[in-house]
Short mmCIF file of C-alpha atoms in Angstrom, two decimals:
data_model
loop_
_atom_site.label_atom_id
_atom_site.label_comp_id
_atom_site.label_asym_id
_atom_site.label_seq_id
_atom_site.Cartn_x
_atom_site.Cartn_y
_atom_site.Cartn_z
CA MET A 90 0.00 0.00 0.00
CA GLN A 91 1.58 3.24 -1.19
CA ALA A 92 1.14 6.48 0.77
CA GLU A 93 -1.52 7.66 -1.67
CA GLU A 94 -3.42 4.40 -1.25
CA TRP A 95 -3.06 4.74 2.53
CA LYS A 96 -4.69 8.15 2.27
CA ASN A 97 -7.42 6.69 0.09
CA TYR A 98 -8.25 4.25 2.87
CA PHE A 99 -8.91 7.13 5.27
CA LYS A 100 -11.06 8.80 2.63
CA THR A 101 -13.05 5.61 2.10
CA ALA A 102 -13.47 5.24 5.86
CA HIS A 103 -14.93 8.74 5.94
CA SER A 104 -17.43 7.81 3.22
CA VAL A 105 -18.46 4.55 4.90
CA LEU A 106 -19.01 6.15 8.30
CA GLU A 107 -20.89 9.03 6.70
CA GLU A 108 -23.17 6.55 4.95
CA ASN A 109 -23.84 4.86 8.28
CA LYS A 110 -24.36 8.06 10.30
CA THR A 111 -28.10 7.57 10.76
CA TYR A 112 -27.70 3.90 11.66
CA LEU A 113 -25.08 4.70 14.30
CA CYS A 114 -27.34 7.38 15.79
CA GLU A 115 -30.22 4.90 15.95
CA LEU A 116 -28.05 2.42 17.86
CA ASP A 117 -26.92 5.17 20.23
CA ARG A 118 -30.47 6.30 21.02
CA ALA A 119 -30.99 3.05 22.92
CA LEU A 120 -27.84 3.53 25.01
CA GLY A 121 -26.77 7.16 25.02
CA ASP A 122 -27.47 10.57 23.58
CA GLY A 123 -28.19 9.33 20.08
CA ASP A 124 -25.36 11.32 18.56
CA HIS A 125 -22.64 8.74 17.85
CA GLY A 126 -23.18 8.90 14.11
CA ILE A 127 -22.95 12.69 14.19
CA THR A 128 -19.77 12.48 16.26
CA MET A 129 -18.22 10.10 13.74
CA SER A 130 -19.31 12.35 10.90
CA ILE A 131 -17.68 15.41 12.47
CA GLY A 132 -14.46 13.57 13.29
CA TRP A 133 -14.04 11.94 9.91
CA LYS A 134 -14.93 15.12 8.06
CA ALA A 135 -11.99 16.74 9.87
CA VAL A 136 -9.75 13.87 8.76
CA GLN A 137 -10.96 14.29 5.17
CA GLU A 138 -10.20 18.01 5.28
CA ALA A 139 -6.69 17.30 6.56
CA LEU A 140 -6.13 14.80 3.76
CA ASP A 141 -7.20 17.38 1.19
CA SER A 142 -5.08 20.19 2.64
CA LYS A 143 -2.09 19.64 4.90
CA LEU A 144 -1.64 16.00 3.83
CA ALA A 145 -2.19 16.49 0.11
CA ASP A 146 1.50 15.99 -0.72
CA GLU A 147 2.51 13.92 2.32
CA THR A 148 4.17 10.58 1.61
CA ASP A 149 5.13 9.54 5.16
CA CYS A 150 2.49 7.00 6.22
CA GLY A 151 3.29 7.66 9.86
CA LYS A 152 2.61 11.38 9.52
CA ILE A 153 -0.62 10.64 7.66
CA ALA A 154 -1.91 8.43 10.49
CA MET A 155 -0.66 10.83 13.17
CA THR A 156 -2.33 13.82 11.54
CA ALA A 157 -5.54 11.85 11.05
CA GLY A 158 -5.62 11.10 14.77
CA ARG A 159 -4.90 14.67 15.78
CA SER A 160 -7.49 16.02 13.35
CA PHE A 161 -10.14 13.68 14.73
CA LEU A 162 -9.28 14.71 18.29
CA SER A 163 -9.42 18.42 17.50
CA ALA A 164 -12.88 18.06 15.96
CA VAL A 165 -14.46 15.69 18.48
CA GLY A 166 -14.70 16.72 22.09
CA SER A 167 -16.43 13.60 23.39
CA SER A 168 -14.63 10.63 24.91
CA VAL A 169 -14.35 8.89 21.55
CA GLY A 170 -11.99 11.60 20.26
CA PRO A 171 -9.10 10.71 22.59
CA LEU A 172 -9.69 7.00 21.98
CA TYR A 173 -9.38 7.24 18.20
CA ALA A 174 -6.48 9.67 18.49
CA SER A 175 -4.64 7.33 20.86
CA GLY A 176 -5.14 4.44 18.46
CA PHE A 177 -3.96 6.27 15.36
CA MET A 178 -1.01 7.89 17.11
CA ALA A 179 0.15 4.56 18.56
CA GLY A 180 -0.20 2.87 15.17
CA ALA A 181 1.57 5.76 13.44
CA LYS A 182 4.79 5.00 15.31
CA THR A 183 5.02 1.59 13.62
CA VAL A 184 4.86 3.09 10.10
CA LYS A 185 6.92 6.22 10.72
CA ASN A 186 9.08 7.31 7.75
CA LYS A 187 7.56 4.63 5.49
CA THR A 188 6.18 5.64 2.10
CA GLU A 189 4.96 2.13 1.32
CA LEU A 190 3.36 -0.37 3.68
CA SER A 191 3.60 -4.15 3.48
CA MET A 192 0.87 -6.38 4.87
CA GLU A 193 3.16 -6.99 7.86
CA ASP A 194 3.51 -3.24 8.41
CA MET A 195 -0.26 -2.93 8.44
CA ARG A 196 -0.60 -5.88 10.81
CA GLN A 197 1.74 -4.14 13.24
CA PHE A 198 -0.18 -0.89 12.80
CA TRP A 199 -3.46 -2.45 13.94
CA ILE A 200 -1.85 -4.32 16.81
CA GLU A 201 -0.47 -1.05 18.15
CA PHE A 202 -3.69 0.81 17.31
CA THR A 203 -5.46 -1.61 19.64
CA ASN A 204 -2.84 -1.13 22.35
CA GLY A 205 -3.25 2.64 22.09
CA VAL A 206 -7.02 2.51 22.47
CA GLN A 207 -6.82 0.01 25.33
CA GLU A 208 -4.29 2.10 27.24
CA ARG A 209 -6.56 5.12 26.98
CA SER A 210 -9.88 3.34 27.61
CA GLN A 211 -8.81 0.75 30.19
CA ALA A 212 -11.77 -1.29 28.91
CA GLU A 213 -11.84 -5.03 29.44
CA PRO A 214 -13.44 -7.72 27.26
CA GLY A 215 -17.18 -7.76 27.91
CA ASP A 216 -17.44 -4.09 28.91
CA LYS A 217 -19.54 -3.41 25.78
CA THR A 218 -17.16 -1.00 24.04
CA MET A 219 -15.15 -0.76 20.83
CA MET A 220 -12.56 -2.93 22.59
CA ASP A 221 -14.92 -5.88 22.17
CA VAL A 222 -14.13 -5.53 18.47
CA LEU A 223 -10.46 -4.64 18.83
CA TYR A 224 -9.45 -7.39 21.28
CA PRO A 225 -10.60 -10.18 18.90
CA VAL A 226 -8.99 -8.33 15.98
CA GLN A 227 -5.68 -8.19 17.79
CA ALA A 228 -5.91 -11.85 18.80
CA ALA A 229 -6.47 -12.87 15.18
CA LEU A 230 -3.61 -10.70 13.94
CA CYS A 231 -1.27 -12.17 16.56
CA SER A 232 -2.16 -15.75 15.68
CA GLU A 233 0.79 -17.94 14.75
CA GLU A 234 -1.19 -19.72 12.05
CA GLY A 235 -1.84 -18.63 8.46
CA THR A 236 -0.47 -15.94 6.20
CA VAL A 237 -0.79 -12.27 7.06
CA GLU A 238 -3.60 -11.99 4.53
CA GLN A 239 -5.45 -14.89 6.19
CA LYS A 240 -4.94 -13.27 9.58
CA PHE A 241 -6.59 -10.10 8.31
CA GLN A 242 -9.52 -12.07 6.90
CA GLN A 243 -9.93 -13.87 10.22
CA ALA A 244 -9.61 -10.55 12.06
CA SER A 245 -12.38 -9.05 9.94
CA GLU A 246 -14.67 -11.95 10.82
CA ALA A 247 -13.68 -11.63 14.48
CA ALA A 248 -14.52 -7.91 14.38
CA LYS A 249 -18.03 -8.66 13.15
CA ASP A 250 -18.52 -11.39 15.75
CA GLY A 251 -17.24 -9.07 18.49
CA MET A 252 -19.59 -6.30 17.40
CA GLU A 253 -22.61 -8.60 17.39
CA ALA A 254 -21.62 -10.06 20.77
CA THR A 255 -22.08 -6.65 22.41
CA LYS A 256 -25.84 -7.11 22.08
CA GLU A 257 -25.78 -9.58 24.96
CA MET A 258 -23.43 -7.54 27.18
CA SER A 259 -24.25 -5.18 30.02
CA SER A 260 -22.52 -1.85 29.55
CA LYS A 261 -19.78 -1.03 32.05
CA LYS A 262 -18.23 2.08 30.49
CA GLY A 263 -19.42 5.54 29.51
CA ARG A 264 -22.92 6.99 29.67
CA SER A 265 -24.56 3.69 28.84
CA SER A 266 -23.15 2.11 32.01
CA ARG A 267 -25.90 3.84 34.00
CA LEU A 268 -28.43 1.61 32.25
CA GLY A 269 -26.89 -1.53 33.69
CA GLU A 270 -28.83 -4.64 32.64
CA ARG A 271 -31.19 -2.49 30.56
CA SER A 272 -28.36 -2.12 28.04
CA VAL A 273 -28.54 -5.85 27.25
CA GLY A 274 -30.14 -6.52 23.88
CA HIS A 275 -28.70 -3.43 22.23
CA GLN A 276 -25.63 -3.42 19.97
CA ASP A 277 -22.93 -1.00 21.05
CA PRO A 278 -22.58 1.93 18.60
CA GLY A 279 -18.87 2.41 19.34
CA ALA A 280 -18.16 -1.23 18.58
CA THR A 281 -20.18 -0.86 15.39
CA SER A 282 -18.27 2.15 14.09
CA MET A 283 -14.99 0.41 14.89
CA GLN A 284 -16.11 -2.69 13.01
CA LEU A 285 -16.99 -0.52 10.02
CA LEU A 286 -13.59 1.16 10.18
CA PHE A 287 -11.63 -2.09 10.38
CA SER A 288 -13.67 -4.04 7.82
CA THR A 289 -13.26 -1.16 5.38
CA PHE A 290 -9.50 -1.34 5.87
CA VAL A 291 -9.36 -5.10 5.28
CA THR A 292 -11.46 -4.81 2.12
CA GLU A 293 -9.26 -2.01 0.78
CA ALA A 294 -5.97 -3.72 1.65
CA LEU A 295 -6.84 -7.19 0.36
CA ASN A 296 -8.47 -5.90 -2.83
CA LEU A 297 -5.43 -3.73 -3.50
CA LYS A 298 -3.09 -6.68 -2.99
CA THR A 299 -5.15 -8.82 -5.37
CA VAL A 300 -5.08 -6.15 -8.08
CA LYS A 301 -1.31 -5.73 -7.77
CA GLU A 302 -0.76 -9.49 -7.98
CA GLU A 303 -2.82 -9.65 -11.17
CA TYR A 304 -0.64 -7.04 -12.79
#
């Protein structure tokens, strides 16, 4: 994945989350203020603007990810802003000074992205947060079996399973934690947006690799 293709991933992520804005708000109405989709829209719009301006000629994949995280944080004042920023900034360190990313580079990026979010959130498995997507993703990426491509495919499936599993969890973090057992039966919006973000990445990366192999 070249730097330009790396930037295209962030742009595609913006489009996907924008398309799902209403859905994410609907999920959040059952657990919070009903504004998660709007929050994602604001944050990713800021990332898009950075890509079109200050990052237009940038070829350092680390700087691209770092700026994306900072842009998201600057635009989003809620708790999700620091979480996304921590993830992107942690991942950025693994791809610093690289103008082209291998599948292994991207595997390391997501492993450290997860570590960054976990350090900031302190969420545990079963807390009904985005970490219920990221923990299974990291476990799949750290598996000793299969190729890197297979690990990403397995991680994408794990992300979906983790997202859906939040329906049966009682929320222990954030505003929704005040609902206690009443939060059971509702899919976590933060886990959903994270699943959308990661699945979009896997689709982009694997499709790109397939195209390059064909040519």
